[in-house]
Coordinates of C-alpha atoms in Angstrom, one line a residue:
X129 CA -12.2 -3.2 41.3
X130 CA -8.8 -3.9 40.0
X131 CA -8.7 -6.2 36.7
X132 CA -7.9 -10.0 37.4
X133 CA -5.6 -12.1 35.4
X134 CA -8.3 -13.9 33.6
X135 CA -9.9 -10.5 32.2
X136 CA -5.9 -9.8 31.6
X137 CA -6.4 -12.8 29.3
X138 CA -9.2 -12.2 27.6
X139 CA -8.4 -8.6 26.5
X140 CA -5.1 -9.3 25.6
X141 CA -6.7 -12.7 23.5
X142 CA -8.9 -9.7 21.9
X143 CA -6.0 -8.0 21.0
X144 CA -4.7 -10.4 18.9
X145 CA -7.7 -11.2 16.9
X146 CA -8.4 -7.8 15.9
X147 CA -4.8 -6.9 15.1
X148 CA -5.0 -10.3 13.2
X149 CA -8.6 -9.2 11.6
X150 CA -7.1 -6.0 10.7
X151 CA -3.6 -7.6 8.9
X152 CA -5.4 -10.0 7.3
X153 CA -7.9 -7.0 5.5
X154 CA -4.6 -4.9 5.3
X155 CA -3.1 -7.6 3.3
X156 CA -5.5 -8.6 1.2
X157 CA -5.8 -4.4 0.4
X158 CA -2.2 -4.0 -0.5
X159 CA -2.2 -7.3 -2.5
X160 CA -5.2 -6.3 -4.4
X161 CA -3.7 -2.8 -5.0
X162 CA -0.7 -4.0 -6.6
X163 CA -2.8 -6.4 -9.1
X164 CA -4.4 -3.7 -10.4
X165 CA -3.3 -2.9 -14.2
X166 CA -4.8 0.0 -16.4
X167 CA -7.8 -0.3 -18.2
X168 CA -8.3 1.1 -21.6
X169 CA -11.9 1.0 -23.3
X170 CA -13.2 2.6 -26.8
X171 CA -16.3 4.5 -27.3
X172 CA -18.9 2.2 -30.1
X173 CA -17.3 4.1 -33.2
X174 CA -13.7 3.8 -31.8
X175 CA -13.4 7.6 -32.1
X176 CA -12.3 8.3 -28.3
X177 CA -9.8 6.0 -26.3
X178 CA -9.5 6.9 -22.6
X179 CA -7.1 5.0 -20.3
X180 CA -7.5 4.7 -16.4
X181 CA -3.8 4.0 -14.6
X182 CA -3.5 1.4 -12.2
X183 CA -3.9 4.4 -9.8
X184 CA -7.4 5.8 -10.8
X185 CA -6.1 8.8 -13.0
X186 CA -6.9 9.3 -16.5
X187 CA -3.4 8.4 -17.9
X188 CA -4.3 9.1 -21.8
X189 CA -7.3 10.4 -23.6
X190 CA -6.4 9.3 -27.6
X191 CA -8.7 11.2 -30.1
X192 CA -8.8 9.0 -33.7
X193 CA -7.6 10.9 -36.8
X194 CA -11.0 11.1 -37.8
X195 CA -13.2 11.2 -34.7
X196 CA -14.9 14.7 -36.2
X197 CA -16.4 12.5 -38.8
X198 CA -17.1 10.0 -36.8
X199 CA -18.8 11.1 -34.1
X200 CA -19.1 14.5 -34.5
X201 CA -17.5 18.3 -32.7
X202 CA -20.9 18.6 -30.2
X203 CA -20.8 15.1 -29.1
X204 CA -17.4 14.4 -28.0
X205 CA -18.0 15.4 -24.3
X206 CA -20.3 12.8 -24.1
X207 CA -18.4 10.1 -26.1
X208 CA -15.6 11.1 -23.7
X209 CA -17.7 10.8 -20.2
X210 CA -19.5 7.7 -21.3
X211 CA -15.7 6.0 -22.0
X212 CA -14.4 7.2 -18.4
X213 CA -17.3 6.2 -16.4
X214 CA -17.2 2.7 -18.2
X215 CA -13.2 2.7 -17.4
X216 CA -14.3 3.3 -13.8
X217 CA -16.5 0.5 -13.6
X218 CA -14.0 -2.2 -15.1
X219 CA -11.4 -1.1 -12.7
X220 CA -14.0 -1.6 -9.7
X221 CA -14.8 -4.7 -11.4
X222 CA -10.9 -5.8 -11.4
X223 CA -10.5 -4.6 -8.0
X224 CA -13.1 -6.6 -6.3
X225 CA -12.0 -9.8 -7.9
X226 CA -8.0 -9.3 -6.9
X227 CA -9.6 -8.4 -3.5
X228 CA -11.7 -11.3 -3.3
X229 CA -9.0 -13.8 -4.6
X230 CA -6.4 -12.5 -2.4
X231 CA -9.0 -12.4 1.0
X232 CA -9.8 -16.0 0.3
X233 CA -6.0 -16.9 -0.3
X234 CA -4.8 -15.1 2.8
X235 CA -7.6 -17.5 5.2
X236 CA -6.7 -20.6 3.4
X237 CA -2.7 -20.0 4.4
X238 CA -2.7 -20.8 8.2
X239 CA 0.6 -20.1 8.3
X240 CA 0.1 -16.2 7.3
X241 CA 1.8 -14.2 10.4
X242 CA -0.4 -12.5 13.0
X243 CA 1.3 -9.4 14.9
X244 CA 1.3 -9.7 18.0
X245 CA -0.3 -7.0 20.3
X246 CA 1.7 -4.7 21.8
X247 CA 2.2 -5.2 25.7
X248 CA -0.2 -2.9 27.6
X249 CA -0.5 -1.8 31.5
X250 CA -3.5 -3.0 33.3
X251 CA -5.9 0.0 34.4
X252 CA -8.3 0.6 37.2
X253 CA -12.1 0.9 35.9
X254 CA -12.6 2.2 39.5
X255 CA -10.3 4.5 39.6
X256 CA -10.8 8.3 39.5
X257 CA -8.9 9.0 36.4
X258 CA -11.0 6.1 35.0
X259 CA -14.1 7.6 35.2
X260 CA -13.1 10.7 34.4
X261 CA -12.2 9.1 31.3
X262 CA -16.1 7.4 30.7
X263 CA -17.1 10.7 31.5
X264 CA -15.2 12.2 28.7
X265 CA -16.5 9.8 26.5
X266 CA -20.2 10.3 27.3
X267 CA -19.7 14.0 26.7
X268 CA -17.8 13.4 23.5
X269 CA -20.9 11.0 22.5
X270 CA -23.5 13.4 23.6
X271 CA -22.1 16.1 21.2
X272 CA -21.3 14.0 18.3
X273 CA -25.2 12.8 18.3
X274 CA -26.4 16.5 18.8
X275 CA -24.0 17.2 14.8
X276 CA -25.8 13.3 13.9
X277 CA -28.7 14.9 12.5
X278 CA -26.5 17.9 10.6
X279 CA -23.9 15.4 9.5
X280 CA -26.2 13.5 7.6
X281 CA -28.0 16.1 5.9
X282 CA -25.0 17.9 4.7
X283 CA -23.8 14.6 2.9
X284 CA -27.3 13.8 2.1
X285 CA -27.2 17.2 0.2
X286 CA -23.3 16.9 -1.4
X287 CA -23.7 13.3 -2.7
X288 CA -26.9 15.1 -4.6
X289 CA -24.8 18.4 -5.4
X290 CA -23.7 18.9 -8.7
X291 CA -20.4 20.8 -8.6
X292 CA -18.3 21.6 -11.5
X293 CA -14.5 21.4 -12.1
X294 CA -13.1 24.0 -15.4
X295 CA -9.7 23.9 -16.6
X296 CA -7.6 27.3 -16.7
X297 CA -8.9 28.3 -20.0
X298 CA -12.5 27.4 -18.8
X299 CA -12.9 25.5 -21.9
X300 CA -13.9 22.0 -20.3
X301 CA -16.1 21.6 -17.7
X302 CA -16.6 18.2 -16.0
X303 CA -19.4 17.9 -13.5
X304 CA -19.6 15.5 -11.2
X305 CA -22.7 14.0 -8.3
X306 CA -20.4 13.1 -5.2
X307 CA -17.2 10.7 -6.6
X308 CA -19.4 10.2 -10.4
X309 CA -18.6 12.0 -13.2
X310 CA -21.9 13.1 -14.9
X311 CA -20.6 15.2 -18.1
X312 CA -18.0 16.5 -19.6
X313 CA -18.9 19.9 -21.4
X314 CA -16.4 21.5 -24.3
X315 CA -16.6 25.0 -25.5
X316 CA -17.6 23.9 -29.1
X317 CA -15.8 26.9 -30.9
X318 CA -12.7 26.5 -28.5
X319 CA -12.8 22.1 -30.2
X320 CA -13.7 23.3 -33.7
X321 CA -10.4 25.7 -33.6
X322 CA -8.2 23.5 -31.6
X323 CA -6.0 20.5 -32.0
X324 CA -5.8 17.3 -31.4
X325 CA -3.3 17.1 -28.7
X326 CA -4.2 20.0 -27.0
X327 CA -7.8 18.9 -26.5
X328 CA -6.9 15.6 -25.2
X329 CA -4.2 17.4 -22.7
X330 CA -7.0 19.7 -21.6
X331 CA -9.6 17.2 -21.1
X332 CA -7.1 15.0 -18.9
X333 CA -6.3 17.5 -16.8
X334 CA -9.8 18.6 -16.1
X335 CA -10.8 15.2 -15.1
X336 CA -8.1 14.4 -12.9
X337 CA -8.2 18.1 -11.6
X338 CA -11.9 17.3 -10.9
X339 CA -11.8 13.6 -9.3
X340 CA -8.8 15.4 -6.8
X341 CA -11.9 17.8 -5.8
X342 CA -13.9 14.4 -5.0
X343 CA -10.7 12.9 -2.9
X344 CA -10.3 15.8 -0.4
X345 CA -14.0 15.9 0.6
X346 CA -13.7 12.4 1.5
X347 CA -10.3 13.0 3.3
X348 CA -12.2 15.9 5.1
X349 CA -15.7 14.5 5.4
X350 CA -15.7 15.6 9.4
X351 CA -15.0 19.0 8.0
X352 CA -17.5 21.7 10.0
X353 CA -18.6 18.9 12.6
X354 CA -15.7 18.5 15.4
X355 CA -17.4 15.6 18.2
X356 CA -18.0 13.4 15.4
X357 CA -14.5 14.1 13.7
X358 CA -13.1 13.4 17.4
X359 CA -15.6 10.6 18.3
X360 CA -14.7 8.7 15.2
X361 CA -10.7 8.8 15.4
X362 CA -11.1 7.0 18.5
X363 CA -13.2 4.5 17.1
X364 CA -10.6 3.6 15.2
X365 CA -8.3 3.4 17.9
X366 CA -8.9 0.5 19.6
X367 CA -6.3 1.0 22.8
X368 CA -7.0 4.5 22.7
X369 CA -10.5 3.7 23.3
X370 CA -9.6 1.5 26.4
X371 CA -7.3 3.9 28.1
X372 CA -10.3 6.0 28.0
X373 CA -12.4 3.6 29.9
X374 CA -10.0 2.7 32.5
X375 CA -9.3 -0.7 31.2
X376 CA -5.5 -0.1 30.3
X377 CA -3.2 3.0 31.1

């Protein structure tokens, strides 16, 4: 049975409140992002300084003039992974409240502009190409839930996984538990014989090196399972989604 103008009406009404749903997140994301300013914290005996950009990235790692004495050659990789982690928190902490303020803002301002949904071509449910379509979908379904069961267990066991990022020189290792840094270790002799600058250079780059690692797995999560890769891009494509069922061409 062809669709009527009424069910034209509706779907094309549900159009424009998910592509308004979606701006209004998209918004509130971007204007959130933009608020964000780096955050800079000190370890208790002010030995170690470590500054997050607005970005995420360590920007700066600042050792004090006298952080030996202060804190000591075999401690530093813990001074230095107890400072980032608390850097990472603040910045969470500052990006939920710009989110929140700007989410709250953006449904107060009824005039804040809705797209409108592109114009789409009324389908044929009924039709052979249609359910062909369902059909597709039902298969796609039936394999993604066959990988469920492996899916989950593989990021059951990475989110546990301790995996460790080196610098070239393999003199700093950072480890991390899924997107948390856990330590930072220093080959003592290699901090005992090196300066300042250096050491701060090479930590830097081993943490940002590492915390790269952590933002391609979640790019490539669907990595090794393909019907749940291909079921979930269509998820998020509404009018894809649709064309598959018939409902629009």
């Amino acid at each position: 049975m062809n669709l009527d103008m009424a069910d034209a009406n509706r779907l094309m009404a549900e159009l424009r409140q998910t592509a308004a749903e979606l701006q209004h997140e998209l918004r509130a994301l971007g204007d959130a992002s933009k608020e964000l300013t780096p955050v800079t914290v000190e370890d208790e005996k002010k030995a170690v300084k470590l500054t997050l950009a607005a970005s995420g990235a360590v920007e700066t790692l600042a050792l004090d003039e006298d952080w030996r004495d202060k804190i000591g050659e075999e401690t530093l990789g813990l001074a230095v992974s107890s400072c980032y982690q608390r850097a990472i928190e603040q910045r969470a902490a500052q990006w939920m409240e710009a989110y929140s303020e700007n989410a709250e803002k953006d449904a107060a301002d009824p005039d804040a502009a809705v797209p409108e949904p592109e114009p789409v071509e009324l389908g044929d449910p009924s039709s052979a190409w249609g359910a062909e379509g369902r059909e597709q979908l039902r298969e796609m379904f039936d394999a993604a839930n066959a990988e469920q069961e492996k899916f989950l267990a593989h990021h059951r066991r990475r989110a546990r996984e301790e995996r460790d990022g080196v610098n070239s020189a393999k003199t700093v290792t950072v480890t991390r538990e899924g997107d948390t840094i856990t330590s930072v270790t220093l080959d003592e002799r290699w901090v005992r014989n090196t300066n300042d600058s250096v050491i701060e250079r090479e930590i830097v780059s081993a943490l940002n090196g590492v915390m790269a690692m952590a933002a391609h797995d979640r790019e490539n999560k669907y990595e090794g399972f393909p019907a749940i890769a291909q079921l979930a891009e269509i998820g998020h494509n509404p009018r894809e989604l649709m064309r598959r069922m018939g409902a629009i061409r």
